[in-house]
Amino acid sequence: MNDGPLTLMAVHAHPDDEATGTGGILARYAAEGVRTVLVTCTDGSCGDGPGGVKPGDPGHDPAAVARMRRQELESSCEILKISDLEMLDYGDSGMMGWPGNDAPGAFWQTPVEEGAARLAELLRHYRPDVLVTYDENGFYGHPDHIQANRITMAALAMTELTPKVYWTTMPRSAMQRFGEVLREFGEDMPEPDPAETAAQAEIGLPDEEITTWVDTAAYGGQKFDALAAHASQGENIFFLKMGQERFTELMGVETFVRVRDTTEAPVPENDLFAGLR
């Protein structure tokens, strides 16, 4: 058992990722008195610019987008009551196969050892009891998500710290319902082709492999508002079309797989801090 203040650290790739996958736990544990630390690895410069201008199109200014997204991230942190924000400020690599993957300074091009050394310093400073990041495939294959997993696991190996470590995931039982809701609210979304459906079937985990189911429904409003704070990316955030009530219904439980643990707390569990308090 830990007699001191508990600390949760979430390592994410871009501004807005903190709200989508972990907004509920960040809000819930902050409300319970846990220190919440967010590490955002990239500047988000491959996001949409003002007016929805896309990366690579005339008028897209990556530096201006990065500044705007930093402001949005700070607003999201205020909504979620995040205690500490740390930005590594690597260049956003864009989606897999984009030119940004090979750009100088892109997170995807950064040696894992370099990023891990910087994150290890933050681990030693904050000494988290619980650490959350993506799985080895970055949940859906995004290069910056994959790199976030790599530097996180490498940083842990550089320290003598033994926090509980979790990877974000989604139960396969929820994937079909999730797709149906997205099509319901995305009127112009085409029906997925069979190859796309097969690829999506590999996202997440079978229900029985998920170790941790955290009820965050009471914080659905905060999570929705935090996502809405990233207004510049609204065109890409389908969840916002649902409205807060439907959003909370769909996104009110956050799920994880526990990949490192010294507490021997039994699984499945409903608390990331099980065995620590």
PDB file of C-alpha atoms in Angstrom:
ATOM      1  CA  MET A   1       0.000   0.000   0.000  1.00  0.00           C
ATOM      2  CA  ASN A   2       1.092   3.553  -0.756  1.00  0.00           C
ATOM      3  CA  ASP A   3       0.805   5.946   2.190  1.00  0.00           C
ATOM      4  CA  GLY A   4       1.639   9.094   0.186  1.00  0.00           C
ATOM      5  CA  PRO A   5      -0.275  10.975  -2.502  1.00  0.00           C
ATOM      6  CA  LEU A   6      -1.037   8.809  -5.516  1.00  0.00           C
ATOM      7  CA  THR A   7       0.028   9.853  -9.027  1.00  0.00           C
ATOM      8  CA  LEU A   8      -1.343   8.867 -12.430  1.00  0.00           C
ATOM      9  CA  MET A   9       0.704   9.609 -15.568  1.00  0.00           C
ATOM     10  CA  ALA A  10      -0.766   9.290 -19.073  1.00  0.00           C
ATOM     11  CA  VAL A  11       1.573   9.371 -22.071  1.00  0.00           C
ATOM     12  CA  HIS A  12      -0.194  10.455 -25.270  1.00  0.00           C
ATOM     13  CA  ALA A  13       0.870  11.295 -28.788  1.00  0.00           C
ATOM     14  CA  HIS A  14      -1.125  14.404 -29.745  1.00  0.00           C
ATOM     15  CA  PRO A  15      -3.265  17.171 -28.278  1.00  0.00           C
ATOM     16  CA  ASP A  16      -6.836  15.734 -28.040  1.00  0.00           C
ATOM     17  CA  ASP A  17      -5.715  12.129 -27.456  1.00  0.00           C
ATOM     18  CA  GLU A  18      -5.893  12.714 -23.712  1.00  0.00           C
ATOM     19  CA  ALA A  19      -9.618  13.402 -23.938  1.00  0.00           C
ATOM     20  CA  THR A  20     -10.593  10.603 -26.312  1.00  0.00           C
ATOM     21  CA  GLY A  21      -9.007   7.630 -24.611  1.00  0.00           C
ATOM     22  CA  THR A  22      -8.407   8.697 -21.031  1.00  0.00           C
ATOM     23  CA  GLY A  23     -10.507  11.798 -20.363  1.00  0.00           C
ATOM     24  CA  GLY A  24     -12.723   9.840 -18.013  1.00  0.00           C
ATOM     25  CA  ILE A  25      -9.973   8.441 -15.819  1.00  0.00           C
ATOM     26  CA  LEU A  26      -8.096  11.743 -15.735  1.00  0.00           C
ATOM     27  CA  ALA A  27     -11.229  13.549 -14.533  1.00  0.00           C
ATOM     28  CA  ARG A  28     -12.286  10.795 -12.133  1.00  0.00           C
ATOM     29  CA  TYR A  29      -8.947  10.358 -10.412  1.00  0.00           C
ATOM     30  CA  ALA A  30      -8.351  14.106 -10.193  1.00  0.00           C
ATOM     31  CA  ALA A  31     -11.704  14.348  -8.389  1.00  0.00           C
ATOM     32  CA  GLU A  32     -10.517  11.607  -6.021  1.00  0.00           C
ATOM     33  CA  GLY A  33      -7.417  13.592  -5.085  1.00  0.00           C
ATOM     34  CA  VAL A  34      -4.927  11.784  -7.315  1.00  0.00           C
ATOM     35  CA  ARG A  35      -2.198  13.867  -8.952  1.00  0.00           C
ATOM     36  CA  THR A  36      -2.730  13.562 -12.705  1.00  0.00           C
ATOM     37  CA  VAL A  37       0.173  14.129 -15.080  1.00  0.00           C
ATOM     38  CA  LEU A  38      -0.238  14.320 -18.855  1.00  0.00           C
ATOM     39  CA  VAL A  39       2.728  13.902 -21.186  1.00  0.00           C
ATOM     40  CA  THR A  40       1.953  14.903 -24.793  1.00  0.00           C
ATOM     41  CA  CYS A  41       4.688  13.808 -27.171  1.00  0.00           C
ATOM     42  CA  THR A  42       4.013  15.851 -30.331  1.00  0.00           C
ATOM     43  CA  ASP A  43       2.946  19.367 -31.243  1.00  0.00           C
ATOM     44  CA  GLY A  44      -0.084  18.275 -33.274  1.00  0.00           C
ATOM     45  CA  SER A  45       1.081  20.275 -36.282  1.00  0.00           C
ATOM     46  CA  CYS A  46      -0.371  17.756 -38.758  1.00  0.00           C
ATOM     47  CA  GLY A  47      -3.867  18.582 -37.564  1.00  0.00           C
ATOM     48  CA  ASP A  48      -6.376  20.742 -39.419  1.00  0.00           C
ATOM     49  CA  GLY A  49      -5.723  24.464 -39.615  1.00  0.00           C
ATOM     50  CA  PRO A  50      -8.285  27.277 -39.295  1.00  0.00           C
ATOM     51  CA  GLY A  51     -11.300  26.693 -41.498  1.00  0.00           C
ATOM     52  CA  GLY A  52     -10.474  22.999 -41.739  1.00  0.00           C
ATOM     53  CA  VAL A  53      -7.504  23.445 -44.072  1.00  0.00           C
ATOM     54  CA  LYS A  54      -5.672  20.123 -44.352  1.00  0.00           C
ATOM     55  CA  PRO A  55      -1.950  19.424 -43.964  1.00  0.00           C
ATOM     56  CA  GLY A  56      -0.147  19.988 -47.246  1.00  0.00           C
ATOM     57  CA  ASP A  57      -2.868  22.237 -48.656  1.00  0.00           C
ATOM     58  CA  PRO A  58      -2.285  25.939 -49.377  1.00  0.00           C
ATOM     59  CA  GLY A  59      -2.743  27.985 -46.212  1.00  0.00           C
ATOM     60  CA  HIS A  60      -1.838  25.224 -43.781  1.00  0.00           C
ATOM     61  CA  ASP A  61       0.782  26.651 -41.422  1.00  0.00           C
ATOM     62  CA  PRO A  62       2.147  23.846 -39.193  1.00  0.00           C
ATOM     63  CA  ALA A  63       3.670  26.279 -36.679  1.00  0.00           C
ATOM     64  CA  ALA A  64       0.383  28.175 -36.324  1.00  0.00           C
ATOM     65  CA  VAL A  65      -1.538  24.903 -35.971  1.00  0.00           C
ATOM     66  CA  ALA A  66       0.855  23.782 -33.230  1.00  0.00           C
ATOM     67  CA  ARG A  67       0.314  27.027 -31.296  1.00  0.00           C
ATOM     68  CA  MET A  68      -3.452  26.758 -31.635  1.00  0.00           C
ATOM     69  CA  ARG A  69      -3.475  23.144 -30.524  1.00  0.00           C
ATOM     70  CA  ARG A  70      -1.305  23.947 -27.510  1.00  0.00           C
ATOM     71  CA  GLN A  71      -3.931  26.449 -26.379  1.00  0.00           C
ATOM     72  CA  GLU A  72      -6.689  23.907 -26.913  1.00  0.00           C
ATOM     73  CA  LEU A  73      -4.729  21.306 -24.959  1.00  0.00           C
ATOM     74  CA  GLU A  74      -4.310  23.681 -22.040  1.00  0.00           C
ATOM     75  CA  SER A  75      -8.074  24.298 -22.046  1.00  0.00           C
ATOM     76  CA  SER A  76      -8.724  20.556 -22.064  1.00  0.00           C
ATOM     77  CA  CYS A  77      -6.370  20.118 -19.112  1.00  0.00           C
ATOM     78  CA  GLU A  78      -8.269  22.771 -17.155  1.00  0.00           C
ATOM     79  CA  ILE A  79     -11.560  20.994 -17.823  1.00  0.00           C
ATOM     80  CA  LEU A  80     -10.185  17.606 -16.774  1.00  0.00           C
ATOM     81  CA  LYS A  81      -8.429  19.158 -13.743  1.00  0.00           C
ATOM     82  CA  ILE A  82      -5.084  17.725 -14.848  1.00  0.00           C
ATOM     83  CA  SER A  83      -2.419  18.629 -12.312  1.00  0.00           C
ATOM     84  CA  ASP A  84       0.620  18.810 -14.590  1.00  0.00           C
ATOM     85  CA  LEU A  85       1.110  19.055 -18.368  1.00  0.00           C
ATOM     86  CA  GLU A  86       4.446  18.138 -19.923  1.00  0.00           C
ATOM     87  CA  MET A  87       5.030  18.527 -23.669  1.00  0.00           C
ATOM     88  CA  LEU A  88       7.921  16.850 -25.447  1.00  0.00           C
ATOM     89  CA  ASP A  89       7.142  18.950 -28.570  1.00  0.00           C
ATOM     90  CA  TYR A  90       8.320  16.506 -31.212  1.00  0.00           C
ATOM     91  CA  GLY A  91       6.990  17.119 -34.705  1.00  0.00           C
ATOM     92  CA  ASP A  92       3.651  15.485 -35.510  1.00  0.00           C
ATOM     93  CA  SER A  93       4.373  12.628 -37.949  1.00  0.00           C
ATOM     94  CA  GLY A  94       0.892  12.459 -39.463  1.00  0.00           C
ATOM     95  CA  MET A  95      -0.848   9.223 -40.358  1.00  0.00           C
ATOM     96  CA  MET A  96       1.140   6.176 -41.457  1.00  0.00           C
ATOM     97  CA  GLY A  97       2.485   6.769 -44.969  1.00  0.00           C
ATOM     98  CA  TRP A  98       2.220  10.562 -44.870  1.00  0.00           C
ATOM     99  CA  PRO A  99       5.251  12.641 -45.910  1.00  0.00           C
ATOM    100  CA  GLY A 100       5.507  13.864 -42.327  1.00  0.00           C
ATOM    101  CA  ASN A 101       6.681  10.411 -41.269  1.00  0.00           C
ATOM    102  CA  ASP A 102      10.108  11.241 -42.732  1.00  0.00           C
ATOM    103  CA  ALA A 103      10.303  14.928 -41.801  1.00  0.00           C
ATOM    104  CA  PRO A 104      13.266  16.083 -39.696  1.00  0.00           C
ATOM    105  CA  GLY A 105      12.199  16.333 -36.069  1.00  0.00           C
ATOM    106  CA  ALA A 106       9.184  14.078 -36.550  1.00  0.00           C
ATOM    107  CA  PHE A 107       8.427  11.891 -33.553  1.00  0.00           C
ATOM    108  CA  TRP A 108       8.426   8.788 -35.770  1.00  0.00           C
ATOM    109  CA  GLN A 109      12.024   9.617 -36.792  1.00  0.00           C
ATOM    110  CA  THR A 110      13.240  10.245 -33.253  1.00  0.00           C
ATOM    111  CA  PRO A 111      15.525   7.535 -31.862  1.00  0.00           C
ATOM    112  CA  VAL A 112      13.611   5.644 -29.186  1.00  0.00           C
ATOM    113  CA  GLU A 113      16.522   6.032 -26.780  1.00  0.00           C
ATOM    114  CA  GLU A 114      16.371   9.829 -27.065  1.00  0.00           C
ATOM    115  CA  GLY A 115      12.655  10.101 -26.397  1.00  0.00           C
ATOM    116  CA  ALA A 116      12.880   7.489 -23.658  1.00  0.00           C
ATOM    117  CA  ALA A 117      15.659   9.378 -21.865  1.00  0.00           C
ATOM    118  CA  ARG A 118      13.529  12.521 -21.743  1.00  0.00           C
ATOM    119  CA  LEU A 119      10.498  10.607 -20.511  1.00  0.00           C
ATOM    120  CA  ALA A 120      12.623   8.780 -17.931  1.00  0.00           C
ATOM    121  CA  GLU A 121      13.503  12.166 -16.415  1.00  0.00           C
ATOM    122  CA  LEU A 122       9.796  12.900 -16.026  1.00  0.00           C
ATOM    123  CA  LEU A 123       9.187   9.472 -14.509  1.00  0.00           C
ATOM    124  CA  ARG A 124      11.877  10.075 -11.913  1.00  0.00           C
ATOM    125  CA  HIS A 125      10.455  13.532 -11.168  1.00  0.00           C
ATOM    126  CA  TYR A 126       6.780  12.570 -10.821  1.00  0.00           C
ATOM    127  CA  ARG A 127       7.239   8.939  -9.700  1.00  0.00           C
ATOM    128  CA  PRO A 128       3.821   7.762 -10.939  1.00  0.00           C
ATOM    129  CA  ASP A 129       2.047   4.912  -9.214  1.00  0.00           C
ATOM    130  CA  VAL A 130       0.082   4.197 -12.395  1.00  0.00           C
ATOM    131  CA  LEU A 131       1.279   4.766 -15.959  1.00  0.00           C
ATOM    132  CA  VAL A 132      -1.024   4.619 -18.992  1.00  0.00           C
ATOM    133  CA  THR A 133      -0.163   4.644 -22.694  1.00  0.00           C
ATOM    134  CA  TYR A 134      -1.072   2.851 -25.936  1.00  0.00           C
ATOM    135  CA  ASP A 135      -0.438  -0.763 -26.882  1.00  0.00           C
ATOM    136  CA  GLU A 136       2.391  -1.815 -29.199  1.00  0.00           C
ATOM    137  CA  ASN A 137       0.264  -1.097 -32.294  1.00  0.00           C
ATOM    138  CA  GLY A 138      -0.743   2.338 -31.044  1.00  0.00           C
ATOM    139  CA  PHE A 139      -4.315   0.995 -30.838  1.00  0.00           C
ATOM    140  CA  TYR A 140      -4.895   1.477 -34.578  1.00  0.00           C
ATOM    141  CA  GLY A 141      -1.448   1.748 -36.138  1.00  0.00           C
ATOM    142  CA  HIS A 142      -0.743   5.475 -35.906  1.00  0.00           C
ATOM    143  CA  PRO A 143       3.048   5.983 -36.009  1.00  0.00           C
ATOM    144  CA  ASP A 144       3.105   8.528 -33.188  1.00  0.00           C
ATOM    145  CA  HIS A 145       0.992   6.267 -30.971  1.00  0.00           C
ATOM    146  CA  ILE A 146       3.336   3.363 -31.669  1.00  0.00           C
ATOM    147  CA  GLN A 147       6.323   5.570 -30.858  1.00  0.00           C
ATOM    148  CA  ALA A 148       4.689   6.714 -27.612  1.00  0.00           C
ATOM    149  CA  ASN A 149       4.427   3.076 -26.544  1.00  0.00           C
ATOM    150  CA  ARG A 150       8.039   2.430 -27.486  1.00  0.00           C
ATOM    151  CA  ILE A 151       9.514   5.350 -25.578  1.00  0.00           C
ATOM    152  CA  THR A 152       7.299   4.667 -22.559  1.00  0.00           C
ATOM    153  CA  MET A 153       8.364   1.058 -22.208  1.00  0.00           C
ATOM    154  CA  ALA A 154      12.008   1.980 -22.876  1.00  0.00           C
ATOM    155  CA  ALA A 155      11.847   4.783 -20.298  1.00  0.00           C
ATOM    156  CA  LEU A 156      10.558   2.360 -17.696  1.00  0.00           C
ATOM    157  CA  ALA A 157      13.511   0.085 -18.416  1.00  0.00           C
ATOM    158  CA  MET A 158      15.852   3.030 -17.759  1.00  0.00           C
ATOM    159  CA  THR A 159      14.459   3.622 -14.280  1.00  0.00           C
ATOM    160  CA  GLU A 160      14.082   1.543 -11.164  1.00  0.00           C
ATOM    161  CA  LEU A 161      10.446   2.552 -10.808  1.00  0.00           C
ATOM    162  CA  THR A 162       7.745  -0.106 -10.699  1.00  0.00           C
ATOM    163  CA  PRO A 163       4.395   1.527 -11.351  1.00  0.00           C
ATOM    164  CA  LYS A 164       1.350  -0.373 -12.463  1.00  0.00           C
ATOM    165  CA  VAL A 165       1.393  -0.046 -16.269  1.00  0.00           C
ATOM    166  CA  TYR A 166      -1.667  -0.116 -18.503  1.00  0.00           C
ATOM    167  CA  TRP A 167      -2.295   0.023 -22.217  1.00  0.00           C
ATOM    168  CA  THR A 168      -5.514   1.570 -23.499  1.00  0.00           C
ATOM    169  CA  THR A 169      -7.791  -0.779 -25.414  1.00  0.00           C
ATOM    170  CA  MET A 170     -11.404  -1.434 -26.352  1.00  0.00           C
ATOM    171  CA  PRO A 171     -13.483  -4.606 -25.966  1.00  0.00           C
ATOM    172  CA  ARG A 172     -14.240  -6.256 -29.293  1.00  0.00           C
ATOM    173  CA  SER A 173     -17.865  -6.581 -28.167  1.00  0.00           C
ATOM    174  CA  ALA A 174     -18.111  -2.800 -28.318  1.00  0.00           C
ATOM    175  CA  MET A 175     -16.488  -2.333 -31.727  1.00  0.00           C
ATOM    176  CA  GLN A 176     -19.553  -3.208 -33.820  1.00  0.00           C
ATOM    177  CA  ARG A 177     -21.823  -0.961 -31.754  1.00  0.00           C
ATOM    178  CA  PHE A 178     -19.210   1.778 -31.970  1.00  0.00           C
ATOM    179  CA  GLY A 179     -19.154   1.557 -35.783  1.00  0.00           C
ATOM    180  CA  GLU A 180     -22.943   1.616 -35.951  1.00  0.00           C
ATOM    181  CA  VAL A 181     -23.096   4.791 -33.875  1.00  0.00           C
ATOM    182  CA  LEU A 182     -20.439   6.499 -35.955  1.00  0.00           C
ATOM    183  CA  ARG A 183     -22.401   5.745 -39.133  1.00  0.00           C
ATOM    184  CA  GLU A 184     -25.579   6.967 -37.460  1.00  0.00           C
ATOM    185  CA  PHE A 185     -24.053  10.364 -36.732  1.00  0.00           C
ATOM    186  CA  GLY A 186     -21.763  10.585 -39.773  1.00  0.00           C
ATOM    187  CA  GLU A 187     -24.369  10.825 -42.497  1.00  0.00           C
ATOM    188  CA  ASP A 188     -21.832  10.967 -45.320  1.00  0.00           C
ATOM    189  CA  MET A 189     -19.742   8.068 -44.050  1.00  0.00           C
ATOM    190  CA  PRO A 190     -19.759   5.219 -46.589  1.00  0.00           C
ATOM    191  CA  GLU A 191     -20.348   1.645 -45.567  1.00  0.00           C
ATOM    192  CA  PRO A 192     -16.932   0.126 -44.812  1.00  0.00           C
ATOM    193  CA  ASP A 193     -15.560  -2.322 -47.347  1.00  0.00           C
ATOM    194  CA  PRO A 194     -14.865  -5.909 -46.243  1.00  0.00           C
ATOM    195  CA  ALA A 195     -11.098  -5.347 -46.001  1.00  0.00           C
ATOM    196  CA  GLU A 196     -11.631  -2.328 -43.737  1.00  0.00           C
ATOM    197  CA  THR A 197     -14.060  -4.280 -41.590  1.00  0.00           C
ATOM    198  CA  ALA A 198     -11.536  -7.104 -41.225  1.00  0.00           C
ATOM    199  CA  ALA A 199      -8.817  -4.641 -40.183  1.00  0.00           C
ATOM    200  CA  GLN A 200     -11.106  -3.025 -37.623  1.00  0.00           C
ATOM    201  CA  ALA A 201     -11.873  -6.466 -36.202  1.00  0.00           C
ATOM    202  CA  GLU A 202      -8.255  -6.648 -35.062  1.00  0.00           C
ATOM    203  CA  ILE A 203      -8.520  -3.429 -33.050  1.00  0.00           C
ATOM    204  CA  GLY A 204      -8.943  -3.860 -29.321  1.00  0.00           C
ATOM    205  CA  LEU A 205      -9.094  -7.143 -27.434  1.00  0.00           C
ATOM    206  CA  PRO A 206     -11.551  -9.940 -26.716  1.00  0.00           C
ATOM    207  CA  ASP A 207     -13.547  -9.036 -23.630  1.00  0.00           C
ATOM    208  CA  GLU A 208     -11.949 -11.778 -21.532  1.00  0.00           C
ATOM    209  CA  GLU A 209      -8.460 -10.342 -22.127  1.00  0.00           C
ATOM    210  CA  ILE A 210      -9.347  -6.896 -20.815  1.00  0.00           C
ATOM    211  CA  THR A 211      -8.126  -6.643 -17.239  1.00  0.00           C
ATOM    212  CA  THR A 212      -9.533  -3.294 -16.164  1.00  0.00           C
ATOM    213  CA  TRP A 213     -12.957  -1.683 -16.666  1.00  0.00           C
ATOM    214  CA  VAL A 214     -13.214   1.786 -15.111  1.00  0.00           C
ATOM    215  CA  ASP A 215     -16.642   3.411 -14.778  1.00  0.00           C
ATOM    216  CA  THR A 216     -16.228   7.075 -15.753  1.00  0.00           C
ATOM    217  CA  ALA A 217     -19.846   7.865 -16.636  1.00  0.00           C
ATOM    218  CA  ALA A 218     -20.101  10.454 -13.853  1.00  0.00           C
ATOM    219  CA  TYR A 219     -17.377  12.403 -15.639  1.00  0.00           C
ATOM    220  CA  GLY A 220     -18.842  12.108 -19.137  1.00  0.00           C
ATOM    221  CA  GLY A 221     -19.644  15.810 -19.225  1.00  0.00           C
ATOM    222  CA  GLN A 222     -16.052  16.762 -18.485  1.00  0.00           C
ATOM    223  CA  LYS A 223     -14.747  14.291 -21.048  1.00  0.00           C
ATOM    224  CA  PHE A 224     -17.125  15.626 -23.709  1.00  0.00           C
ATOM    225  CA  ASP A 225     -16.209  19.246 -22.918  1.00  0.00           C
ATOM    226  CA  ALA A 226     -12.492  18.428 -22.971  1.00  0.00           C
ATOM    227  CA  LEU A 227     -12.872  16.904 -26.423  1.00  0.00           C
ATOM    228  CA  ALA A 228     -14.900  19.915 -27.555  1.00  0.00           C
ATOM    229  CA  ALA A 229     -12.062  22.180 -26.378  1.00  0.00           C
ATOM    230  CA  HIS A 230     -10.101  20.855 -29.359  1.00  0.00           C
ATOM    231  CA  ALA A 231     -12.420  22.832 -31.627  1.00  0.00           C
ATOM    232  CA  SER A 232      -9.972  23.103 -34.531  1.00  0.00           C
ATOM    233  CA  GLN A 233     -10.164  19.333 -34.982  1.00  0.00           C
ATOM    234  CA  GLY A 234     -13.955  19.174 -34.714  1.00  0.00           C
ATOM    235  CA  GLU A 235     -14.377  17.955 -38.284  1.00  0.00           C
ATOM    236  CA  ASN A 236     -12.467  14.802 -37.360  1.00  0.00           C
ATOM    237  CA  ILE A 237     -14.046  14.244 -33.933  1.00  0.00           C
ATOM    238  CA  PHE A 238     -17.237  12.321 -34.715  1.00  0.00           C
ATOM    239  CA  PHE A 239     -18.028  11.908 -31.023  1.00  0.00           C
ATOM    240  CA  LEU A 240     -19.025  15.553 -30.745  1.00  0.00           C
ATOM    241  CA  LYS A 241     -21.974  14.994 -33.084  1.00  0.00           C
ATOM    242  CA  MET A 242     -23.600  12.690 -30.544  1.00  0.00           C
ATOM    243  CA  GLY A 243     -24.290  15.235 -27.856  1.00  0.00           C
ATOM    244  CA  GLN A 244     -23.191  14.765 -24.273  1.00  0.00           C
ATOM    245  CA  GLU A 245     -25.826  12.240 -23.192  1.00  0.00           C
ATOM    246  CA  ARG A 246     -25.283   9.778 -26.043  1.00  0.00           C
ATOM    247  CA  PHE A 247     -21.530  10.319 -25.867  1.00  0.00           C
ATOM    248  CA  THR A 248     -21.492   9.351 -22.186  1.00  0.00           C
ATOM    249  CA  GLU A 249     -23.651   6.319 -22.890  1.00  0.00           C
ATOM    250  CA  LEU A 250     -21.118   5.080 -25.449  1.00  0.00           C
ATOM    251  CA  MET A 251     -17.903   6.288 -23.816  1.00  0.00           C
ATOM    252  CA  GLY A 252     -18.720   6.057 -20.095  1.00  0.00           C
ATOM    253  CA  VAL A 253     -16.444   3.094 -19.383  1.00  0.00           C
ATOM    254  CA  GLU A 254     -12.716   3.197 -20.176  1.00  0.00           C
ATOM    255  CA  THR A 255     -10.943  -0.110 -20.611  1.00  0.00           C
ATOM    256  CA  PHE A 256      -7.317  -1.185 -20.270  1.00  0.00           C
ATOM    257  CA  VAL A 257      -5.016  -4.156 -20.228  1.00  0.00           C
ATOM    258  CA  ARG A 258      -2.630  -4.331 -17.292  1.00  0.00           C
ATOM    259  CA  VAL A 259       0.858  -5.161 -18.532  1.00  0.00           C
ATOM    260  CA  ARG A 260       2.934  -4.575 -15.399  1.00  0.00           C
ATOM    261  CA  ASP A 261       1.946  -4.980 -11.759  1.00  0.00           C
ATOM    262  CA  THR A 262       3.548  -5.588  -8.382  1.00  0.00           C
ATOM    263  CA  THR A 263       0.384  -5.401  -6.262  1.00  0.00           C
ATOM    264  CA  GLU A 264      -1.091  -8.793  -7.172  1.00  0.00           C
ATOM    265  CA  ALA A 265      -4.511  -7.151  -7.217  1.00  0.00           C
ATOM    266  CA  PRO A 266      -6.948  -9.646  -8.758  1.00  0.00           C
ATOM    267  CA  VAL A 267      -8.281  -9.090 -12.263  1.00  0.00           C
ATOM    268  CA  PRO A 268     -10.627  -8.144 -13.712  1.00  0.00           C
ATOM    269  CA  GLU A 269     -10.485  -4.940 -11.710  1.00  0.00           C
ATOM    270  CA  ASN A 270     -12.479  -1.700 -11.807  1.00  0.00           C
ATOM    271  CA  ASP A 271      -9.819   0.655 -10.452  1.00  0.00           C
ATOM    272  CA  LEU A 272      -6.378   1.455 -11.883  1.00  0.00           C
ATOM    273  CA  PHE A 273      -5.200   1.949  -8.298  1.00  0.00           C
ATOM    274  CA  ALA A 274      -6.439  -1.423  -7.031  1.00  0.00           C
ATOM    275  CA  GLY A 275      -3.869  -2.772  -4.605  1.00  0.00           C
ATOM    276  CA  LEU A 276      -2.420   0.701  -3.986  1.00  0.00           C
ATOM    277  CA  ARG A 277      -5.108   2.091  -1.674  1.00  0.00           C
TER     278      ARG A 277
END
